[in-house]
mmCIF file of C-alpha atoms and ligand atoms in Angstrom:
data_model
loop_
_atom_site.group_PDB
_atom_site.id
_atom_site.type_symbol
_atom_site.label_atom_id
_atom_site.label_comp_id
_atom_site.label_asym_id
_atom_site.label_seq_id
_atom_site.Cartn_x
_atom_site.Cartn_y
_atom_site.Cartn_z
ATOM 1 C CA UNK A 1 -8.714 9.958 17.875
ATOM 2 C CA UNK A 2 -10.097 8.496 14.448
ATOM 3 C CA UNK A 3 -14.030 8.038 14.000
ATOM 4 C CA UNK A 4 -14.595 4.620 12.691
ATOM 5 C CA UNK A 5 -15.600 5.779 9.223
ATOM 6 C CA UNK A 6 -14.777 1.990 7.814
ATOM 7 C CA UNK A 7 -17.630 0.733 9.688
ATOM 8 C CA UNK A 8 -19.563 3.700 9.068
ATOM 9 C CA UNK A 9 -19.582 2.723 5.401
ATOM 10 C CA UNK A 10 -19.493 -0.914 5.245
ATOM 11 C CA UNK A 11 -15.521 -1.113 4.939
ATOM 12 C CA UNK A 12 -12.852 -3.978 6.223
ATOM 13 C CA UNK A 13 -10.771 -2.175 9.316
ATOM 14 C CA UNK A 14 -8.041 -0.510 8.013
ATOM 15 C CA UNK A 15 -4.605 -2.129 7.467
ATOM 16 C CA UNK A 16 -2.919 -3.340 10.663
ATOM 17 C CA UNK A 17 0.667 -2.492 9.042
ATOM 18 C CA UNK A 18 -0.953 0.898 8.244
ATOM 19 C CA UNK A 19 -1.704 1.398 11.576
ATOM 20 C CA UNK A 20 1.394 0.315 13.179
ATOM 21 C CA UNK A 21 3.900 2.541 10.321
ATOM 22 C CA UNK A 22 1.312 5.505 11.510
ATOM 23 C CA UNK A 23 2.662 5.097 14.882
ATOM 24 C CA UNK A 24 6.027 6.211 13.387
ATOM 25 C CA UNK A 25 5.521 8.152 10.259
ATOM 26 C CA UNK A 26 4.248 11.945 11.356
ATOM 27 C CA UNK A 27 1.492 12.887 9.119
ATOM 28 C CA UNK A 28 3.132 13.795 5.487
ATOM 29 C CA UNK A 29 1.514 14.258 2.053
ATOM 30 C CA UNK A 30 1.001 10.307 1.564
ATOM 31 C CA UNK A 31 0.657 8.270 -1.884
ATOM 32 C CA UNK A 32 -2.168 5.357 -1.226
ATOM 33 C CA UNK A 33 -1.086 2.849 -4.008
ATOM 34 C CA UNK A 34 -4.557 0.395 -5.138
ATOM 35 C CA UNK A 35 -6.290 2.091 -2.455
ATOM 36 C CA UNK A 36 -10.079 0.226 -3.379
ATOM 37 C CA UNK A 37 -12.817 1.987 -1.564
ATOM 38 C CA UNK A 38 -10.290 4.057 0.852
ATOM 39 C CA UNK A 39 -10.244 2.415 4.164
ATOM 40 C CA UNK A 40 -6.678 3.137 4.653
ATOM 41 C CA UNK A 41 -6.202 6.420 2.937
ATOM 42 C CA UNK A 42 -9.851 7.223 4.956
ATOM 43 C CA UNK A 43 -7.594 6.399 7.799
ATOM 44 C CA UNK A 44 -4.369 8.540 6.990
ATOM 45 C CA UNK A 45 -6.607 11.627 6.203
ATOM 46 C CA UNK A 46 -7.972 11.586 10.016
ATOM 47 C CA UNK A 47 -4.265 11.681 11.542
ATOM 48 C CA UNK A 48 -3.324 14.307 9.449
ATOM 49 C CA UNK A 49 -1.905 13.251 5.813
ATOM 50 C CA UNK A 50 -2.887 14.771 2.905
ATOM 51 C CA UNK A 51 -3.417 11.973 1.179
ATOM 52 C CA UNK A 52 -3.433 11.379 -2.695
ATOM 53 C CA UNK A 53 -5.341 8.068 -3.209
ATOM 54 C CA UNK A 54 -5.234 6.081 -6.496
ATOM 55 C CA UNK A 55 -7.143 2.909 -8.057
ATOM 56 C CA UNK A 56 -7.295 1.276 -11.107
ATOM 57 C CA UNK A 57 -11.259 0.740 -10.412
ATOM 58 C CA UNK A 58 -13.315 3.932 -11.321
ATOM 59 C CA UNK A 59 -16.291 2.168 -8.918
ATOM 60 C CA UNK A 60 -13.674 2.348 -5.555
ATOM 61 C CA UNK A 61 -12.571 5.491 -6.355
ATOM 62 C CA UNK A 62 -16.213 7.025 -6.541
ATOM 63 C CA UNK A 63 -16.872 5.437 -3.945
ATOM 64 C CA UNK A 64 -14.462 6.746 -1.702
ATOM 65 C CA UNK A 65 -15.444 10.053 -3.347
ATOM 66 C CA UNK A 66 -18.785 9.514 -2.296
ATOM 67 C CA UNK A 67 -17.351 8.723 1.655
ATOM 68 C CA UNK A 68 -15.133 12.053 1.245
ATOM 69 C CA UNK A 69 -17.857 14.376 0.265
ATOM 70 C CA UNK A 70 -20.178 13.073 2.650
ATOM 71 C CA UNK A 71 -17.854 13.340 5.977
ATOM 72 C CA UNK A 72 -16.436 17.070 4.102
ATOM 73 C CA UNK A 73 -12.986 15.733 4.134
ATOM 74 C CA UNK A 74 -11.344 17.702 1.762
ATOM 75 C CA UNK A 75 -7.453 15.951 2.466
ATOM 76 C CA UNK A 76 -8.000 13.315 -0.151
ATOM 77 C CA UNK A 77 -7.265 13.738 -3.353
ATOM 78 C CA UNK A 78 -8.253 10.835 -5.652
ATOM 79 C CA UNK A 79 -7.628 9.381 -8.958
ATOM 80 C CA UNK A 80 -8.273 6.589 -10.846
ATOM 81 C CA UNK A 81 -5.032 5.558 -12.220
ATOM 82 C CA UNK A 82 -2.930 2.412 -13.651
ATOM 83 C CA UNK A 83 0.046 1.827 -11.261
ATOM 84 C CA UNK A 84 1.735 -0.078 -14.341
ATOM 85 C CA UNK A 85 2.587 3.171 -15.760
ATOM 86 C CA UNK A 86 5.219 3.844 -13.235
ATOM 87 C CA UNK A 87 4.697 7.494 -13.768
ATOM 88 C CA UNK A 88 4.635 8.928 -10.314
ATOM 89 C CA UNK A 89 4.943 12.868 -11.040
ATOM 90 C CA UNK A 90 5.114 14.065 -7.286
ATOM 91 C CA UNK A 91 7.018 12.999 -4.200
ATOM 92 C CA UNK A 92 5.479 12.010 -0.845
ATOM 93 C CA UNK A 93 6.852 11.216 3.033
ATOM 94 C CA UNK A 94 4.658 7.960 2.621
ATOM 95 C CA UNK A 95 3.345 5.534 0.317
ATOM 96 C CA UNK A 96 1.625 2.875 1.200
ATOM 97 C CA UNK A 97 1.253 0.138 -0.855
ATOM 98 C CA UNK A 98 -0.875 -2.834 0.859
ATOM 99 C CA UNK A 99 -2.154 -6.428 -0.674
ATOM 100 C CA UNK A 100 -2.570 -4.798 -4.710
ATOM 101 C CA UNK A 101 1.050 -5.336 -6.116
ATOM 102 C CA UNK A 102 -0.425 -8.697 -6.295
ATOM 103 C CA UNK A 103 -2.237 -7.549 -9.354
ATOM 104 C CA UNK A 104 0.252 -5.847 -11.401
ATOM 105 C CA UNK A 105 1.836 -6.761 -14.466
ATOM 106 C CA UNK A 106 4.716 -8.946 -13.974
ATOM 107 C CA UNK A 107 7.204 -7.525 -15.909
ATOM 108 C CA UNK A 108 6.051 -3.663 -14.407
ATOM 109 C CA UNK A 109 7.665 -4.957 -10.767
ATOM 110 C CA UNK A 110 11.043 -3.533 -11.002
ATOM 111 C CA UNK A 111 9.965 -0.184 -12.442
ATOM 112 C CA UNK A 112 6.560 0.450 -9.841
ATOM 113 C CA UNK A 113 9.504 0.253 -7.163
ATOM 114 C CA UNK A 114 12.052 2.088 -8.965
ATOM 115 C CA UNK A 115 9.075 4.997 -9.850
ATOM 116 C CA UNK A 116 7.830 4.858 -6.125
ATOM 117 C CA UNK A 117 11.568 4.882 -4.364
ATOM 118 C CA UNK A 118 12.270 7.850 -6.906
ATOM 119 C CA UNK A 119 8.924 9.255 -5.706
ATOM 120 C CA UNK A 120 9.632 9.194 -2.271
ATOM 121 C CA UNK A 121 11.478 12.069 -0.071
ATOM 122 C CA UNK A 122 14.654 11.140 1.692
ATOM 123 C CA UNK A 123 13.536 10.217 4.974
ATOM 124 C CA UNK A 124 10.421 9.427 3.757
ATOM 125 C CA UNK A 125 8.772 5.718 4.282
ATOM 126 C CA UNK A 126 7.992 3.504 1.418
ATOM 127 C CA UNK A 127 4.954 0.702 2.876
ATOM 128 C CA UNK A 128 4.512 -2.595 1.002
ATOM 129 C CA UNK A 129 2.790 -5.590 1.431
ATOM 130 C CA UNK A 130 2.199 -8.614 -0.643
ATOM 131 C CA UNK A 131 2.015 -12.067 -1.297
ATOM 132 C CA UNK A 132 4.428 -14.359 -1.895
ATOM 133 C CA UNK A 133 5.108 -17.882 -3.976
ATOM 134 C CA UNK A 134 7.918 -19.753 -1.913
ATOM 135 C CA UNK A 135 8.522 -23.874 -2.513
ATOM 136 C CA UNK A 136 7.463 -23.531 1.130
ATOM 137 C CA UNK A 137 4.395 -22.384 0.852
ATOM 138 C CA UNK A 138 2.877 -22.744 -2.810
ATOM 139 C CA UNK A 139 0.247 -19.541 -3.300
ATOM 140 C CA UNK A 140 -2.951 -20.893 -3.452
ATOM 141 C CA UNK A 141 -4.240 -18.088 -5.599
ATOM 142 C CA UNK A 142 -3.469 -17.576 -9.153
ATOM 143 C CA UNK A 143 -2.417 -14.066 -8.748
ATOM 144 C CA UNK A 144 -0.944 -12.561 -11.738
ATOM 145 C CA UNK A 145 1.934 -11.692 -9.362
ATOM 146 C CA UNK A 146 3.554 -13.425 -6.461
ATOM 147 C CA UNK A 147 6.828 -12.035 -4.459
ATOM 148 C CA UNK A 148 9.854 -14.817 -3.959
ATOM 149 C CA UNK A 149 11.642 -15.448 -1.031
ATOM 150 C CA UNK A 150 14.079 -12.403 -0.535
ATOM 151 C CA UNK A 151 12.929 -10.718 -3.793
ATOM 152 C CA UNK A 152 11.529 -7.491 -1.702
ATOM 153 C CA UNK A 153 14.263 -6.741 0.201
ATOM 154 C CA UNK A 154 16.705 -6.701 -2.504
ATOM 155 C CA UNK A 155 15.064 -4.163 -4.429
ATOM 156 C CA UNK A 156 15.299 -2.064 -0.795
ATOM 157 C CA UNK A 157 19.119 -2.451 -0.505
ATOM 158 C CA UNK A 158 20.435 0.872 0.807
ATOM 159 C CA UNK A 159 17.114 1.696 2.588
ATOM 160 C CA UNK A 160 16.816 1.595 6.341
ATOM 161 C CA UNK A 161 14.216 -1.530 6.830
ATOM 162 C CA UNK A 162 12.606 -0.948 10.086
ATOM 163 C CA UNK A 163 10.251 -4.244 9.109
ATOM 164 C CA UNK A 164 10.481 -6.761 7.161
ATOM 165 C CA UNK A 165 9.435 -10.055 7.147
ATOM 166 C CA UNK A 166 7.873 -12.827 5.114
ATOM 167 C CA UNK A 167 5.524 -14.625 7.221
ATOM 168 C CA UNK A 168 2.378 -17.057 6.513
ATOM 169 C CA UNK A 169 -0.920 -15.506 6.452
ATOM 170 C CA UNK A 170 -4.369 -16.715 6.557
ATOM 171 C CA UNK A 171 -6.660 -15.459 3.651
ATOM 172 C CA UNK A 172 -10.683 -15.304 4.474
ATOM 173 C CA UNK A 173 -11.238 -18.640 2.562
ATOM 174 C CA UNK A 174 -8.258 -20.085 5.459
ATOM 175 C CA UNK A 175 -6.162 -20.643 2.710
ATOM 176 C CA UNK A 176 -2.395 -19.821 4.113
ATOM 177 C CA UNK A 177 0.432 -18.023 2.129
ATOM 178 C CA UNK A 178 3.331 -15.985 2.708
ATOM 179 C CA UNK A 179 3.148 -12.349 2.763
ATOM 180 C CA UNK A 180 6.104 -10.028 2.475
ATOM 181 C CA UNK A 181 5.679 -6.810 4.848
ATOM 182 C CA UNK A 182 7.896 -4.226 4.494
ATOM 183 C CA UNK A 183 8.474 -0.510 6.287
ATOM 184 C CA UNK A 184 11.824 0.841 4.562
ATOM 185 C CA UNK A 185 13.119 4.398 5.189
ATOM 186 C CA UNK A 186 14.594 6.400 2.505
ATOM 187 C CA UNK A 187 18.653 7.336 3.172
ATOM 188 C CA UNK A 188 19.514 9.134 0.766
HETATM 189 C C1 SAM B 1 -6.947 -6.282 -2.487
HETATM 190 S S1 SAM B 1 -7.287 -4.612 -2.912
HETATM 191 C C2 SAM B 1 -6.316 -3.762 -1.680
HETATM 192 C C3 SAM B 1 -6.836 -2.395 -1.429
HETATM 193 C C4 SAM B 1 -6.104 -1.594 -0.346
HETATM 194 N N1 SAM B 1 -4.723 -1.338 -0.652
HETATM 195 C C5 SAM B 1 -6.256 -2.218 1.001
HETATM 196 O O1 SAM B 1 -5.267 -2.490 1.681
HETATM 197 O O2 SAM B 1 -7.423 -2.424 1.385
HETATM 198 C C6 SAM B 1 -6.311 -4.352 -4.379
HETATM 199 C C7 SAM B 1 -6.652 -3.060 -5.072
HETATM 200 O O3 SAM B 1 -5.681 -2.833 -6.092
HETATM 201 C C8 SAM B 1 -6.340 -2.243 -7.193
HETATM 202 N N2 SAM B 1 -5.521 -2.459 -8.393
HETATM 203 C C9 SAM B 1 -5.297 -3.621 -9.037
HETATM 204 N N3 SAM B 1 -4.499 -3.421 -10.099
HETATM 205 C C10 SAM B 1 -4.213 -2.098 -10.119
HETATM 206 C C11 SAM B 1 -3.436 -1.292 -10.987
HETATM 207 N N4 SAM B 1 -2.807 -1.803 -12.033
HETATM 208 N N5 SAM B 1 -3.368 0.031 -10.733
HETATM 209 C C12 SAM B 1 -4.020 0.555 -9.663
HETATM 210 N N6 SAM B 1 -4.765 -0.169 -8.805
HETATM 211 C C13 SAM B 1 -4.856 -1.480 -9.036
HETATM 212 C C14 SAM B 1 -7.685 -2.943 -7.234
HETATM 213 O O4 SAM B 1 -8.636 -2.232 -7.983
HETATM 214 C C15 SAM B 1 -7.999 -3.035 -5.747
HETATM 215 O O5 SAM B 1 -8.742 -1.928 -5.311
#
């Protein structure tokens, strides 16, 4: 059982793909990748992850600080941090990486996978979702970065995909796009 500490605190619900990979993934130390104000990594810490959460926005992270010192949850470590680097120095059973690759550097793509598959135990679960710019489905938002069709599951090639798919959303504003979601074990 998880208290609703989203609501508590004026947070969206956590991540529906977060939720359903939780019903697979037994709790692990667990990399939240652009985890905002922590409603996911808030989430992971109740099940049982010890759970290193990272942000590029020093305001989220104190924030979720601010959630963590208040409800004495001590299995969150945070840290405000640039995923661009690519300079992962730990490996985790899970990272989750939902709606921010959207906001990376372009040209940092192949190497934030390449860091967080390195980064990642065998057996472990790599979690990512984000949007996508097919001739299909224009993205209506002029995100720095945009997924093409096929483009995420490449990069997974020799990973056990247990999801993936690439299927139209509906933003807030009801503006649609294409998402990809993917839930990819490690091999080997
Ligand atoms: C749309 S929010 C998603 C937050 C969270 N993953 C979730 O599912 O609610 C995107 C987050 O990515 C963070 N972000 C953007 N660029 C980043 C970067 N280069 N390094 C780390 N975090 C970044 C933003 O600050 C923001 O909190």
């Amino acid at each position: 059982m998880t208290v609703d500490l989203n609501s508590r605190y004026g947070l969206s619900a956590v991540h529906s793909e977060v939720v359903d990979a939780c019903k697979i993934i037994e709790p692990c130390n667990a990399l939240d990748m652009g985890c905002s104000s922590g409603r996911n990594a808030l989430y992971l810490a109740q099940l049982g992850f010890d759970v290193t959460a990272i942000d590029i926005n020093p305001s989220a992270i104190a924030m979720l600080e601010r959630i963590c010192s208040e409800e004495k949850l001590n299995s969150i470590q945070t840290q405000v941090s640039d995923i661009n680097n690519a300079s992962l120095d730990t490996n985790y059973g899970f990272i989750s990486c939902t709606v921010t690759l959207m906001f990376i550097d372009p040209s940092r793509f192949d190497d934030i996978i390449a860091d967080m598959q390195k980064s990642t135990f065998v057996g472990g679960y790599n979690l990512i979702v984000c949007a996508m710019n097919t001739e299909e489905h224009p993205c209506p938002v002029p995100f720095p970065f945009t997924l093409k069709a096929g483009q995420l599951r490449e990069v997974y090639d020799g990973w056990e995909l247990i999801k993936y798919n690439e299927d139209l959303g509906t933003m807030h504003n009801g503006a649609q796009l294409q998402f990809a979601t993917l839930l990819a074990r490690k091999l080997s």
